[in-house]
mmCIF file of C-alpha atoms in Angstrom:
data_model
loop_
_atom_site.group_PDB
_atom_site.id
_atom_site.type_symbol
_atom_site.label_atom_id
_atom_site.label_comp_id
_atom_site.label_asym_id
_atom_site.label_seq_id
_atom_site.Cartn_x
_atom_site.Cartn_y
_atom_site.Cartn_z
ATOM 1 C CA MET Q 4 0.043 -0.034 -0.036
ATOM 2 C CA ALA Q 5 2.754 2.310 0.827
ATOM 3 C CA GLU Q 6 4.265 2.190 -2.862
ATOM 4 C CA ARG Q 7 1.130 2.877 -4.163
ATOM 5 C CA ILE Q 8 0.264 5.626 -1.960
ATOM 6 C CA LEU Q 9 3.875 7.186 -2.784
ATOM 7 C CA MET Q 10 3.620 6.925 -6.847
ATOM 8 C CA ASN Q 11 0.007 8.867 -6.515
ATOM 9 C CA GLU Q 12 1.904 11.425 -4.591
ATOM 10 C CA PHE Q 13 4.879 11.454 -6.738
ATOM 11 C CA LYS Q 14 2.939 11.827 -10.215
ATOM 12 C CA ALA Q 15 0.802 14.832 -8.409
ATOM 13 C CA LEU Q 16 3.901 16.585 -7.465
ATOM 14 C CA SER Q 17 5.804 15.991 -10.445
ATOM 15 C CA GLN Q 18 3.420 18.683 -12.279
ATOM 16 C CA GLU Q 19 3.708 21.479 -9.646
ATOM 17 C CA PRO Q 20 5.836 24.221 -10.602
ATOM 18 C CA TRP Q 21 7.373 24.826 -6.917
ATOM 19 C CA VAL Q 22 9.300 21.464 -6.443
ATOM 20 C CA ASN Q 23 11.290 19.298 -8.488
ATOM 21 C CA VAL Q 24 10.812 15.379 -7.777
ATOM 22 C CA GLU Q 25 13.173 12.380 -8.839
ATOM 23 C CA LEU Q 26 13.409 8.801 -7.448
ATOM 24 C CA GLN Q 27 17.007 7.749 -6.282
ATOM 25 C CA ASN Q 28 17.779 4.886 -8.282
ATOM 26 C CA ASP Q 29 14.299 4.164 -9.035
ATOM 27 C CA ASP Q 30 13.755 3.753 -5.580
ATOM 28 C CA ILE Q 31 9.825 5.336 -4.782
ATOM 29 C CA PHE Q 32 10.632 5.125 -0.959
ATOM 30 C CA ARG Q 33 14.056 7.453 -1.617
ATOM 31 C CA TRP Q 34 13.398 10.753 -3.532
ATOM 32 C CA THR Q 35 15.694 13.540 -4.571
ATOM 33 C CA ILE Q 36 13.344 16.737 -3.881
ATOM 34 C CA GLY Q 37 14.450 20.514 -5.220
ATOM 35 C CA LEU Q 38 12.154 22.981 -3.695
ATOM 36 C CA ILE Q 39 11.562 26.237 -5.438
ATOM 37 C CA VAL Q 40 10.806 29.553 -4.007
ATOM 38 C CA LEU Q 41 8.523 31.085 -5.754
ATOM 39 C CA ASN Q 42 7.185 33.939 -3.667
ATOM 40 C CA PRO Q 43 9.215 37.274 -4.646
ATOM 41 C CA ASP Q 44 8.767 38.818 -0.964
ATOM 42 C CA SER Q 45 10.736 35.371 0.602
ATOM 43 C CA LEU Q 46 14.229 36.084 1.669
ATOM 44 C CA PHE Q 47 14.689 32.500 -0.230
ATOM 45 C CA TYR Q 48 13.370 33.699 -3.414
ATOM 46 C CA GLY Q 49 14.744 32.196 -6.529
ATOM 47 C CA GLY Q 50 16.778 29.528 -4.426
ATOM 48 C CA TYR Q 51 16.129 25.932 -5.781
ATOM 49 C CA PHE Q 52 17.081 24.045 -2.365
ATOM 50 C CA LYS Q 53 18.186 20.128 -2.954
ATOM 51 C CA ALA Q 54 17.016 17.724 -0.539
ATOM 52 C CA SER Q 55 16.703 13.966 -0.099
ATOM 53 C CA MET Q 56 13.527 12.409 1.858
ATOM 54 C CA LYS Q 57 13.672 8.596 2.723
ATOM 55 C CA PHE Q 58 9.903 7.297 3.611
ATOM 56 C CA PRO Q 59 9.593 4.085 6.396
ATOM 57 C CA THR Q 60 7.770 1.114 4.914
ATOM 58 C CA ASN Q 61 4.935 1.582 6.964
ATOM 59 C CA TYR Q 62 4.349 5.018 5.036
ATOM 60 C CA PRO Q 63 1.661 6.664 6.005
ATOM 61 C CA TYR Q 64 1.447 5.646 9.695
ATOM 62 C CA SER Q 65 5.162 7.077 10.208
ATOM 63 C CA PRO Q 66 6.832 10.256 8.729
ATOM 64 C CA PRO Q 67 9.561 10.303 6.181
ATOM 65 C CA GLU Q 68 13.403 11.599 7.004
ATOM 66 C CA PHE Q 69 13.702 15.117 5.178
ATOM 67 C CA ARG Q 70 17.564 16.712 4.872
ATOM 68 C CA PHE Q 71 18.744 19.567 2.654
ATOM 69 C CA HIS Q 72 21.981 18.386 1.019
ATOM 70 C CA ARG Q 73 23.553 21.953 1.770
ATOM 71 C CA PRO Q 74 22.585 23.286 4.817
ATOM 72 C CA LEU Q 75 20.634 26.676 4.645
ATOM 73 C CA TYR Q 76 21.670 29.329 7.325
ATOM 74 C CA HIS Q 77 18.314 29.229 9.241
ATOM 75 C CA PRO Q 78 17.194 29.035 12.976
ATOM 76 C CA ASN Q 79 15.595 25.737 12.406
ATOM 77 C CA ILE Q 80 18.084 23.778 10.367
ATOM 78 C CA TYR Q 81 20.543 21.982 11.665
ATOM 79 C CA THR Q 82 24.410 22.453 10.471
ATOM 80 C CA ASP Q 83 23.955 18.702 8.635
ATOM 81 C CA GLY Q 84 20.663 19.841 6.898
ATOM 82 C CA LYS Q 85 18.167 17.910 8.857
ATOM 83 C CA LEU Q 86 15.264 19.794 9.883
ATOM 84 C CA CYS Q 87 13.879 20.647 13.370
ATOM 85 C CA ILE Q 88 10.069 20.753 12.226
ATOM 86 C CA SER Q 89 7.321 19.511 14.237
ATOM 87 C CA ILE Q 90 5.672 18.146 11.146
ATOM 88 C CA LEU Q 91 8.173 15.131 11.085
ATOM 89 C CA HIS Q 92 8.216 14.580 14.560
ATOM 90 C CA SER Q 93 6.194 10.763 15.549
ATOM 91 C CA PRO Q 94 2.601 10.934 16.131
ATOM 92 C CA GLY Q 95 1.470 11.470 19.469
ATOM 93 C CA GLU Q 96 1.805 14.222 21.961
ATOM 94 C CA ASP Q 97 5.486 14.763 23.780
ATOM 95 C CA GLU Q 98 5.582 16.226 27.054
ATOM 96 C CA MET Q 99 9.373 16.817 27.079
ATOM 97 C CA SER Q 100 9.283 19.032 23.936
ATOM 98 C CA GLY Q 101 5.066 20.609 24.707
ATOM 99 C CA GLU Q 102 4.229 19.504 20.986
ATOM 100 C CA LEU Q 103 0.612 18.570 20.623
ATOM 101 C CA ALA Q 104 -0.457 15.477 18.850
ATOM 102 C CA SER Q 105 -2.263 18.365 16.374
ATOM 103 C CA GLU Q 106 0.995 19.739 15.367
ATOM 104 C CA ARG Q 107 3.047 16.260 14.797
ATOM 105 C CA TRP Q 108 2.993 13.774 11.727
ATOM 106 C CA SER Q 109 -0.260 11.927 11.088
ATOM 107 C CA PRO Q 110 -1.414 9.404 8.822
ATOM 108 C CA ALA Q 111 -3.823 12.475 7.178
ATOM 109 C CA GLN Q 112 -0.392 14.228 6.233
ATOM 110 C CA ARG Q 113 1.122 14.280 2.707
ATOM 111 C CA VAL Q 114 4.643 14.778 1.177
ATOM 112 C CA GLU Q 115 2.766 18.020 -0.607
ATOM 113 C CA SER Q 116 1.631 19.301 3.246
ATOM 114 C CA VAL Q 117 5.326 18.538 4.771
ATOM 115 C CA LEU Q 118 6.617 20.312 1.867
ATOM 116 C CA ILE Q 119 4.778 23.432 2.167
ATOM 117 C CA SER Q 120 5.480 23.490 5.996
ATOM 118 C CA ILE Q 121 9.014 23.819 5.172
ATOM 119 C CA LEU Q 122 8.457 26.289 2.206
ATOM 120 C CA SER Q 123 6.556 28.354 5.622
ATOM 121 C CA LEU Q 124 9.001 27.685 7.733
ATOM 122 C CA LEU Q 125 12.073 29.222 6.223
ATOM 123 C CA ASP Q 126 10.659 33.031 6.358
ATOM 124 C CA ASP Q 127 8.612 32.341 9.522
ATOM 125 C CA ALA Q 128 11.594 30.733 11.801
ATOM 126 C CA GLU Q 129 10.663 29.352 15.534
ATOM 127 C CA VAL Q 130 13.526 31.407 17.180
ATOM 128 C CA SER Q 131 12.811 30.061 20.796
ATOM 129 C CA SER Q 132 13.872 26.159 20.452
ATOM 130 C CA PRO Q 133 16.148 27.033 17.377
ATOM 131 C CA ALA Q 134 18.506 24.163 15.868
ATOM 132 C CA ASN Q 135 20.847 26.717 14.823
ATOM 133 C CA VAL Q 136 21.718 28.921 17.589
ATOM 134 C CA ASP Q 137 23.866 31.529 15.765
ATOM 135 C CA ALA Q 138 21.467 31.967 13.095
ATOM 136 C CA SER Q 139 18.713 32.692 15.572
ATOM 137 C CA VAL Q 140 20.396 34.961 17.462
ATOM 138 C CA LEU Q 141 21.586 36.646 13.749
ATOM 139 C CA LEU Q 142 17.798 36.958 12.895
ATOM 140 C CA ARG Q 143 16.961 38.441 16.030
ATOM 141 C CA LYS Q 144 19.959 41.029 16.505
ATOM 142 C CA ASP Q 145 21.158 41.737 13.152
ATOM 143 C CA PHE Q 146 18.675 41.244 10.186
ATOM 144 C CA GLU Q 147 20.516 42.829 7.773
ATOM 145 C CA ALA Q 148 23.415 40.636 8.197
ATOM 146 C CA TYR Q 149 21.229 37.271 8.408
ATOM 147 C CA LYS Q 150 19.419 38.529 5.303
ATOM 148 C CA GLU Q 151 23.231 38.929 3.923
ATOM 149 C CA ARG Q 152 23.867 34.728 4.681
ATOM 150 C CA VAL Q 153 20.292 33.976 3.588
ATOM 151 C CA ARG Q 154 21.240 35.345 0.175
ATOM 152 C CA LYS Q 155 24.671 33.518 -0.064
ATOM 153 C CA CYS Q 156 22.901 30.222 0.570
ATOM 154 C CA VAL Q 157 20.349 31.415 -2.422
ATOM 155 C CA GLU Q 158 23.139 31.914 -4.436
ATOM 156 C CA ASP Q 159 24.861 28.440 -3.384
ATOM 157 C CA SER Q 160 21.930 26.801 -4.093
ATOM 158 C CA LYS Q 161 21.904 27.523 -7.702
ATOM 159 C CA ALA Q 162 24.736 25.259 -8.190
ATOM 160 C CA ASP Q 163 22.171 22.151 -7.633
ATOM 161 C CA ILE Q 164 19.651 22.799 -10.101
ATOM 162 C CA PRO Q 165 19.962 20.275 -12.861
ATOM 163 C CA GLU Q 166 21.177 20.378 -16.290
ATOM 164 C CA GLY Q 167 18.520 21.515 -19.009
ATOM 165 C CA PHE Q 168 15.680 22.287 -15.881
ATOM 166 C CA GLU Q 169 14.331 25.277 -16.424
ATOM 167 C CA MET Q 170 13.791 27.441 -13.255
ATOM 168 C CA PRO Q 171 10.223 28.869 -12.811
ATOM 169 C CA THR Q 172 9.536 32.519 -11.676
ATOM 170 C CA HIS Q 173 6.565 34.197 -10.041
ATOM 171 C CA GLU Q 174 5.924 36.191 -13.348
ATOM 172 C CA SER Q 175 5.807 32.445 -15.242
ATOM 173 C CA THR Q 176 3.482 30.753 -12.741
ATOM 174 C CA ILE Q 177 -0.172 30.489 -11.646
ATOM 175 C CA ARG Q 178 -0.663 30.490 -8.244
ATOM 176 C CA SER Q 179 -3.236 26.967 -7.476
ATOM 177 C CA ALA Q 180 -3.900 25.126 -4.474
ATOM 178 C CA PRO Q 181 -1.914 21.671 -3.896
ATOM 179 C CA LYS Q 182 -3.895 18.646 -5.899
ATOM 180 C CA GLN Q 183 -6.171 16.187 -3.848
ATOM 181 C CA VAL Q 184 -4.409 12.529 -4.375
ATOM 182 C CA LYS Q 185 -6.901 10.258 -5.923
ATOM 183 C CA ASP Q 186 -6.972 6.683 -5.424
ATOM 184 C CA ASP Q 187 -8.570 4.090 -2.958
ATOM 185 C CA ASP Q 188 -6.796 4.987 0.120
ATOM 186 C CA SER Q 189 -8.121 8.751 -0.050
ATOM 187 C CA ASP Q 190 -9.721 8.569 3.450
ATOM 188 C CA PHE Q 191 -6.093 9.043 4.613
ATOM 189 C CA TRP Q 192 -5.748 12.279 3.013
ATOM 190 C CA ALA Q 193 -7.230 15.944 4.344
ATOM 191 C CA GLU Q 194 -7.568 18.928 2.142
ATOM 192 C CA SER Q 195 -4.353 21.211 2.887
ATOM 193 C CA ASP Q 196 -4.615 24.789 3.433
ATOM 194 C CA VAL Q 197 -2.582 26.679 1.175
ATOM 195 C CA ASP Q 198 -1.058 30.226 2.531
ATOM 196 C CA ASP Q 199 -2.001 32.619 -0.325
ATOM 197 C CA ASP Q 200 1.460 34.873 0.492
ATOM 198 C CA MET Q 201 3.894 31.632 0.125
ATOM 199 C CA PHE Q 202 2.792 32.056 -3.619
ATOM 200 C CA GLY Q 203 3.062 36.196 -3.587
ATOM 201 C CA GLY Q 204 -0.653 35.823 -4.142
ATOM 202 C CA SER Q 205 -4.324 36.227 -2.449
ATOM 203 C CA GLY Q 206 -7.737 35.372 -2.499
ATOM 204 C CA SER Q 207 -9.168 39.154 -3.417
ATOM 205 C CA ASP Q 208 -9.670 38.321 -7.036
ATOM 206 C CA GLN Q 209 -11.746 34.916 -6.158
ATOM 207 C CA GLU Q 210 -13.567 36.903 -3.494
ATOM 208 C CA GLU Q 211 -14.576 39.636 -6.575
ATOM 209 C CA VAL Q 212 -15.899 36.893 -8.477
ATOM 210 C CA ASP Q 213 -17.780 34.857 -5.845
ATOM 211 C CA SER Q 214 -19.206 38.534 -5.099
ATOM 212 C CA ASP Q 215 -20.353 39.286 -8.693
ATOM 213 C CA ALA Q 216 -21.961 35.995 -8.983
ATOM 214 C CA PHE Q 217 -23.932 36.298 -5.415
ATOM 215 C CA GLU Q 218 -24.828 39.540 -6.901
ATOM 216 C CA GLN Q 219 -26.181 37.962 -10.300
ATOM 217 C CA GLY Q 220 -27.886 35.309 -7.941
ATOM 218 C CA ASP Q 221 -30.225 38.038 -6.617
ATOM 219 C CA ASP Q 222 -31.052 39.571 -9.734
ATOM 220 C CA SER Q 223 -32.218 36.421 -11.278
ATOM 221 C CA MET Q 224 -34.477 35.908 -7.529
ATOM 222 C CA SER Q 225 -36.243 39.004 -8.138
ATOM 223 C CA ASP Q 226 -37.003 38.699 -11.572
ATOM 224 C CA ASP Q 227 -38.369 35.234 -10.749
ATOM 225 C CA GLU Q 228 -40.655 36.968 -7.957
#
């Protein structure tokens, strides 16, 4: 079952502009990820952040492992590239860390929701419990110097762009909500909420459309009366 679920997720993510996914040696349990930041307001905009994901054989009941190939200068990323993020911690509450079960991994999570959480974490660091103390201190004490360190990480990351791969840009992509994976095990999945700001967009256009449709609906009701 894990193989089928992962294959469906892999195929869905292969269509997304903000991530590049490949299998390592055709092994569905080992992925190479290229996270692409499309939000021009992000400090990490324009980066191609290469990483590895390793999935357990009992996925989705246990979380995958995630590690950046080039460690980013960030309060919540260890110097070996591993992340300090609740969504990748084993299911259940942890009294020692104070994490709630709702913050940690659950079988309802998907690869997509993990990657979106990681993108959100880049510009919304948790500085109270840092994995990189130096980065946490610099972020709080000297934001301009922190921005310069991040800028260097972005430039270094471009060396990992695969040959022949065309990097998407904010202007060349259209924001879309993550797609629901459809298969016989769809009960595992919950719809993911997407932060519009992550893609540099907002919901104002949709609200205007909905408002127009509502007004048209009122007119048609008046005509019937």
